[in-house]
mmCIF file with all atom_site columns, C-alpha atoms in Angstrom:
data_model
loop_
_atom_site.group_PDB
_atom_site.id
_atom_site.type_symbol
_atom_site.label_atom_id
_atom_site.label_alt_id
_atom_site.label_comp_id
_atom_site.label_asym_id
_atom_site.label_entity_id
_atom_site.label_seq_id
_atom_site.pdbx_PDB_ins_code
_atom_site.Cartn_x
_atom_site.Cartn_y
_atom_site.Cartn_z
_atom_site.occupancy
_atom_site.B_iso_or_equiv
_atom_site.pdbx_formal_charge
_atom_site.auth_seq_id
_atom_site.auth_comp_id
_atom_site.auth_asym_id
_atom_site.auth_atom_id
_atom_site.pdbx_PDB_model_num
ATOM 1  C CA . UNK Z 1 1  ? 110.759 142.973 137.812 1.00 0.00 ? 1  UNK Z CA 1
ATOM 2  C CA . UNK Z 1 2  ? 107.873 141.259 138.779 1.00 0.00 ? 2  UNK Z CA 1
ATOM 3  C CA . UNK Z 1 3  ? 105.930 141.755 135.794 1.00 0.00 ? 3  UNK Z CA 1
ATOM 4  C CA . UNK Z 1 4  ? 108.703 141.549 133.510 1.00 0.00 ? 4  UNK Z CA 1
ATOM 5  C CA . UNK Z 1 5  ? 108.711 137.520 135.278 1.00 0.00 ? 5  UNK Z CA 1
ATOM 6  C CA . UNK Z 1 6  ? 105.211 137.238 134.418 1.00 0.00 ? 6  UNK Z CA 1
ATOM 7  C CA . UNK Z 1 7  ? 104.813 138.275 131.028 1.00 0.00 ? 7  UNK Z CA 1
ATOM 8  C CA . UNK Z 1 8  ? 108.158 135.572 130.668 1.00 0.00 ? 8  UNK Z CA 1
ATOM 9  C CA . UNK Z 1 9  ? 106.175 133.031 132.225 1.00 0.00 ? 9  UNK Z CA 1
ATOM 10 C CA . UNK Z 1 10 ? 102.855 133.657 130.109 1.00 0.00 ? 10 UNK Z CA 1
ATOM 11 C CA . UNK Z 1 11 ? 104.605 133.442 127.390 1.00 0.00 ? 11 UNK Z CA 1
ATOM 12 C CA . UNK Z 1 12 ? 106.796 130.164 127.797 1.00 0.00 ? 12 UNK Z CA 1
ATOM 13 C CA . UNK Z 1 13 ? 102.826 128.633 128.880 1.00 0.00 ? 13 UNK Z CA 1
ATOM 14 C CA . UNK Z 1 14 ? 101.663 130.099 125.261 1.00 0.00 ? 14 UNK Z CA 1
ATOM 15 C CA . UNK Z 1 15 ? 104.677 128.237 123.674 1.00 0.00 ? 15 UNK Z CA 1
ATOM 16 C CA . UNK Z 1 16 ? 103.899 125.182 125.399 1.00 0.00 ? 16 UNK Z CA 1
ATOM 17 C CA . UNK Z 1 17 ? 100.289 125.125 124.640 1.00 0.00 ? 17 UNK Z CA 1
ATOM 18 C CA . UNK Z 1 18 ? 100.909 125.841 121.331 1.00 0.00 ? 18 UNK Z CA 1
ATOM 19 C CA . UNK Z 1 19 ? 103.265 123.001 120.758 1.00 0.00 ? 19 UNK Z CA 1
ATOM 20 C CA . UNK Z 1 20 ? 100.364 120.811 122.660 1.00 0.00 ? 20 UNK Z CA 1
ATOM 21 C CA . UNK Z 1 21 ? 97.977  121.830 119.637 1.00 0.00 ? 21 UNK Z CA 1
ATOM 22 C CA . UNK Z 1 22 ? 100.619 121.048 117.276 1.00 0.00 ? 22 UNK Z CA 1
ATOM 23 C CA . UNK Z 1 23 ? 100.926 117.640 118.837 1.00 0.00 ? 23 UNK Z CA 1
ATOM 24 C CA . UNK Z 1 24 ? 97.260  116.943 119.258 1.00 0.00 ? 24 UNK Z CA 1
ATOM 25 C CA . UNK Z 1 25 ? 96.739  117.285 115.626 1.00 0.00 ? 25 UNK Z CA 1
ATOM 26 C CA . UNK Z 1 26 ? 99.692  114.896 114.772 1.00 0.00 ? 26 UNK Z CA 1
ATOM 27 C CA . UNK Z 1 27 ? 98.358  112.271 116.831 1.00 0.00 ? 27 UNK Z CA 1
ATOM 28 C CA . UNK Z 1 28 ? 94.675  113.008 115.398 1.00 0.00 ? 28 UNK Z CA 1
ATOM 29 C CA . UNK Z 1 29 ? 96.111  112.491 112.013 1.00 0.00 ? 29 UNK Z CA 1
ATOM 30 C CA . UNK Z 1 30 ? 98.176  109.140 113.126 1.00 0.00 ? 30 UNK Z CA 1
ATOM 31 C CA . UNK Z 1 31 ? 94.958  107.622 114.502 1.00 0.00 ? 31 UNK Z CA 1
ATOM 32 C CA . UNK Z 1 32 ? 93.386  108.557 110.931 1.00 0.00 ? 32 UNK Z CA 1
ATOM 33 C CA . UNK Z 1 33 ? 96.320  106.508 109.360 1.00 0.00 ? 33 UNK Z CA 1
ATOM 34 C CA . UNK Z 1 34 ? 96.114  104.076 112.099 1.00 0.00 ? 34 UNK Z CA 1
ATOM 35 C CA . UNK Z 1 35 ? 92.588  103.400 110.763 1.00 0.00 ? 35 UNK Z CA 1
ATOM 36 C CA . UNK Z 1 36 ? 93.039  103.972 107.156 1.00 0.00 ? 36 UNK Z CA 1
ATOM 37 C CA . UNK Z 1 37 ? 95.907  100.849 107.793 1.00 0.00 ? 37 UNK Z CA 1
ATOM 38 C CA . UNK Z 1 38 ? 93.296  98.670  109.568 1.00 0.00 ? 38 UNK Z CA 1
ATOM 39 C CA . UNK Z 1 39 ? 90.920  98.605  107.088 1.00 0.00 ? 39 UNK Z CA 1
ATOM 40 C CA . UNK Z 1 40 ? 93.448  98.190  104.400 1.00 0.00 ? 40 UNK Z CA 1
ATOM 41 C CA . UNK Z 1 41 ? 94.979  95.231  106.594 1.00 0.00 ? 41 UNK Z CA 1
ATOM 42 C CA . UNK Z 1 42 ? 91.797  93.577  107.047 1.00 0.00 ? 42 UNK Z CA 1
ATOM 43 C CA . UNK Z 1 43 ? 90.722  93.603  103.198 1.00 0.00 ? 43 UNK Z CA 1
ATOM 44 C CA . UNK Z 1 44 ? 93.942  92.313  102.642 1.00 0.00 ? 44 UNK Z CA 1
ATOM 45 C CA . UNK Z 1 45 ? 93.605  89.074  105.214 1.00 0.00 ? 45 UNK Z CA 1
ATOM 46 C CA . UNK Z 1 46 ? 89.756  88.607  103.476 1.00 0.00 ? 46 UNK Z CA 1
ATOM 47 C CA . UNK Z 1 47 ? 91.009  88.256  100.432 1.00 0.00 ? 47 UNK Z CA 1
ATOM 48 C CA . UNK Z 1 48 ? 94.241  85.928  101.424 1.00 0.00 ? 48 UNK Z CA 1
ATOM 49 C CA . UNK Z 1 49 ? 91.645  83.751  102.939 1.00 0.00 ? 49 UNK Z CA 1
ATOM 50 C CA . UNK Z 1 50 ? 89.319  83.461  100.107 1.00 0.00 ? 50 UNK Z CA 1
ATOM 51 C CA . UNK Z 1 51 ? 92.268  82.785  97.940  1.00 0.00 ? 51 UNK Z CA 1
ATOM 52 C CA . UNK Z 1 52 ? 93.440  80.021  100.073 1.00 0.00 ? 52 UNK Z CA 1
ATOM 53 C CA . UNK Z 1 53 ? 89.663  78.481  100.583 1.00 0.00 ? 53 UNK Z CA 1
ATOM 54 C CA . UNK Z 1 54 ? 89.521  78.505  96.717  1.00 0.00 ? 54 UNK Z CA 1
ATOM 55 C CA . UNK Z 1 55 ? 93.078  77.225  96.179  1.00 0.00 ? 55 UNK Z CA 1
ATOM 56 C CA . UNK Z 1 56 ? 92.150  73.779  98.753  1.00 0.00 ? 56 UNK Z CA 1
ATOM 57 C CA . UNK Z 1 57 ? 89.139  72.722  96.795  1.00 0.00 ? 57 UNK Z CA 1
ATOM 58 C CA . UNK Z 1 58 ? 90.946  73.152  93.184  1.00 0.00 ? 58 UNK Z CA 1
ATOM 59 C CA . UNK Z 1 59 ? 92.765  70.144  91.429  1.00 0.00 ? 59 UNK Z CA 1
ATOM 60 C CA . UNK Z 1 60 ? 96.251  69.615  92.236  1.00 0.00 ? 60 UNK Z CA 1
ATOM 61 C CA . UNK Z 1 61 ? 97.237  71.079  88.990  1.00 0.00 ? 61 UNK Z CA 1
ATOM 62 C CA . UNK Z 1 62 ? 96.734  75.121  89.725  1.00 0.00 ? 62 UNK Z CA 1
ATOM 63 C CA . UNK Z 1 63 ? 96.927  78.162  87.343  1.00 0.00 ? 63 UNK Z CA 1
ATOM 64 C CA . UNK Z 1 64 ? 100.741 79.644  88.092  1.00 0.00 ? 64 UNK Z CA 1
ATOM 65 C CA . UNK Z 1 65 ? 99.245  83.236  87.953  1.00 0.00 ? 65 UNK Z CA 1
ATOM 66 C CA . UNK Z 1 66 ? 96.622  81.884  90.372  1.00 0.00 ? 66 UNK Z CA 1
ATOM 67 C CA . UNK Z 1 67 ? 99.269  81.363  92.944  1.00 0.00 ? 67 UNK Z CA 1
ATOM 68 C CA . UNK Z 1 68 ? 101.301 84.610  91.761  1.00 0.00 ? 68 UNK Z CA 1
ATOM 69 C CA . UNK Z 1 69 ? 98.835  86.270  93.043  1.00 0.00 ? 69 UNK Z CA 1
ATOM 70 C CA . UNK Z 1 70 ? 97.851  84.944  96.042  1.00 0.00 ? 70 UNK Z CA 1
ATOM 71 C CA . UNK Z 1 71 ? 101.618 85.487  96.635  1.00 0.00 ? 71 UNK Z CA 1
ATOM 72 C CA . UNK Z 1 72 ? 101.396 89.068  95.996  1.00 0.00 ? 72 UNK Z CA 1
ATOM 73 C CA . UNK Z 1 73 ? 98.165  89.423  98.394  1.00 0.00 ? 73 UNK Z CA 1
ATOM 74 C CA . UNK Z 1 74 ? 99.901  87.578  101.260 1.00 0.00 ? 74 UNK Z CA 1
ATOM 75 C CA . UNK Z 1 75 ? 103.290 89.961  100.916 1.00 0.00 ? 75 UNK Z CA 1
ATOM 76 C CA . UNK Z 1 76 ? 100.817 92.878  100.882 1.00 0.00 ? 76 UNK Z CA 1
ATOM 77 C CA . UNK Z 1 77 ? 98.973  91.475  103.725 1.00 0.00 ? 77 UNK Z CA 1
ATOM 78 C CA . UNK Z 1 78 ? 102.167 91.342  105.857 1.00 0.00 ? 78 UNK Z CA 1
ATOM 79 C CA . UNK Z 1 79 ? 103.183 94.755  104.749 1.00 0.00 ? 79 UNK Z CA 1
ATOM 80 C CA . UNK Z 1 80 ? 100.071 96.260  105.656 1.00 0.00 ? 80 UNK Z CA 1
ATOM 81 C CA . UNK Z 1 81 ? 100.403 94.686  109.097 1.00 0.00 ? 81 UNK Z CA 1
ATOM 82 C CA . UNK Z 1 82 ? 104.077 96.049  109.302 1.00 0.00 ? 82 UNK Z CA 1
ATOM 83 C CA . UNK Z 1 83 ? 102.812 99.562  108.398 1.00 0.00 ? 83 UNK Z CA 1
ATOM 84 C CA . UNK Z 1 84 ? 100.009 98.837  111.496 1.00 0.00 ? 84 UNK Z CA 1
ATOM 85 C CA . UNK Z 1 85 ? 102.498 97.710  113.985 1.00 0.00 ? 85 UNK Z CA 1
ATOM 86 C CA . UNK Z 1 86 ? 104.592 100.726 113.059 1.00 0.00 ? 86 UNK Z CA 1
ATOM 87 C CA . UNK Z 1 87 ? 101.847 103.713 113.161 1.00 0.00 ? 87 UNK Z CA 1
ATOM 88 C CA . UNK Z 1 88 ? 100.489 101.755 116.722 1.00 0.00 ? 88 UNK Z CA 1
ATOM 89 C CA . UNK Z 1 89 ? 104.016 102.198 117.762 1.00 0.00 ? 89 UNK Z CA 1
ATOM 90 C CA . UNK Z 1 90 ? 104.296 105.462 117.122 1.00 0.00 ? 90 UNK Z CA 1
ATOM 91 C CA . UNK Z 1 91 ? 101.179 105.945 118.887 1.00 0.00 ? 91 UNK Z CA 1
ATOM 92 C CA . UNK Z 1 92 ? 102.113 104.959 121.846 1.00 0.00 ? 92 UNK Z CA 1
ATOM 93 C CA . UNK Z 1 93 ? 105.294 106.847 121.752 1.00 0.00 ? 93 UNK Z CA 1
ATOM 94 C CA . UNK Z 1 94 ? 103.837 109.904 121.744 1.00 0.00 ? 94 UNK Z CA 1
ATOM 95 C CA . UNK Z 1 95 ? 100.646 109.308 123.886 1.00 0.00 ? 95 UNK Z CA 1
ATOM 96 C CA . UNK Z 1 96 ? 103.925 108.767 126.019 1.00 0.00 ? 96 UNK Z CA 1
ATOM 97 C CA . UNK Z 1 97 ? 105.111 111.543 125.768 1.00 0.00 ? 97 UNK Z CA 1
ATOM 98 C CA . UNK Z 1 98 ? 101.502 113.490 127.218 1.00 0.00 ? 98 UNK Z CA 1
#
């Protein structure tokens, strides 16, 4: 009876560590996409501010694709930080959950 108990128990320990392992390499990969999103983010921001340094000392007539696609850096600026916010939270909810 005893050792029936015990082999029971060693084996619901195996299952947990195994489903540890399983969760340590999700959040390794997460942190990898974590900083995959940072460095995307922060190109993103550099080159939203050096469009926006160039666009103040141009004439007040600008280039319509100009702005187009300063647009289109800003939205993926703001998605990128989205995407950040998102993967952080993530994070957190299952550093939680350790």
């Amino acid at each position: 009876q005893n050792e029936k108990e015990l082999q029971n128990v060693l084996k619901q320990q195996e299952e947990k560590m195994l489903q540890l392992i399983d969760k340590s390499g999700e959040v390794t990969r997460l942190k990898g996409e974590i900083s995959q999103l940072k460095r995307s983010l922060q190109r993103a921001e550099t080159e939203a501010k050096v469009l926006w340094e160039e666009m103040r000392g141009q004439q007040p007539k600008v280039d319509a694709t100009y702005v187009q696609e300063r647009v289109l850096l800003r939205q993926e600026a703001d998605k990128l930080r989205l995407l950040l916010l998102e993967k952080e939270n993530e994070n957190l909810l299952l550093s939680d959950k350790y």
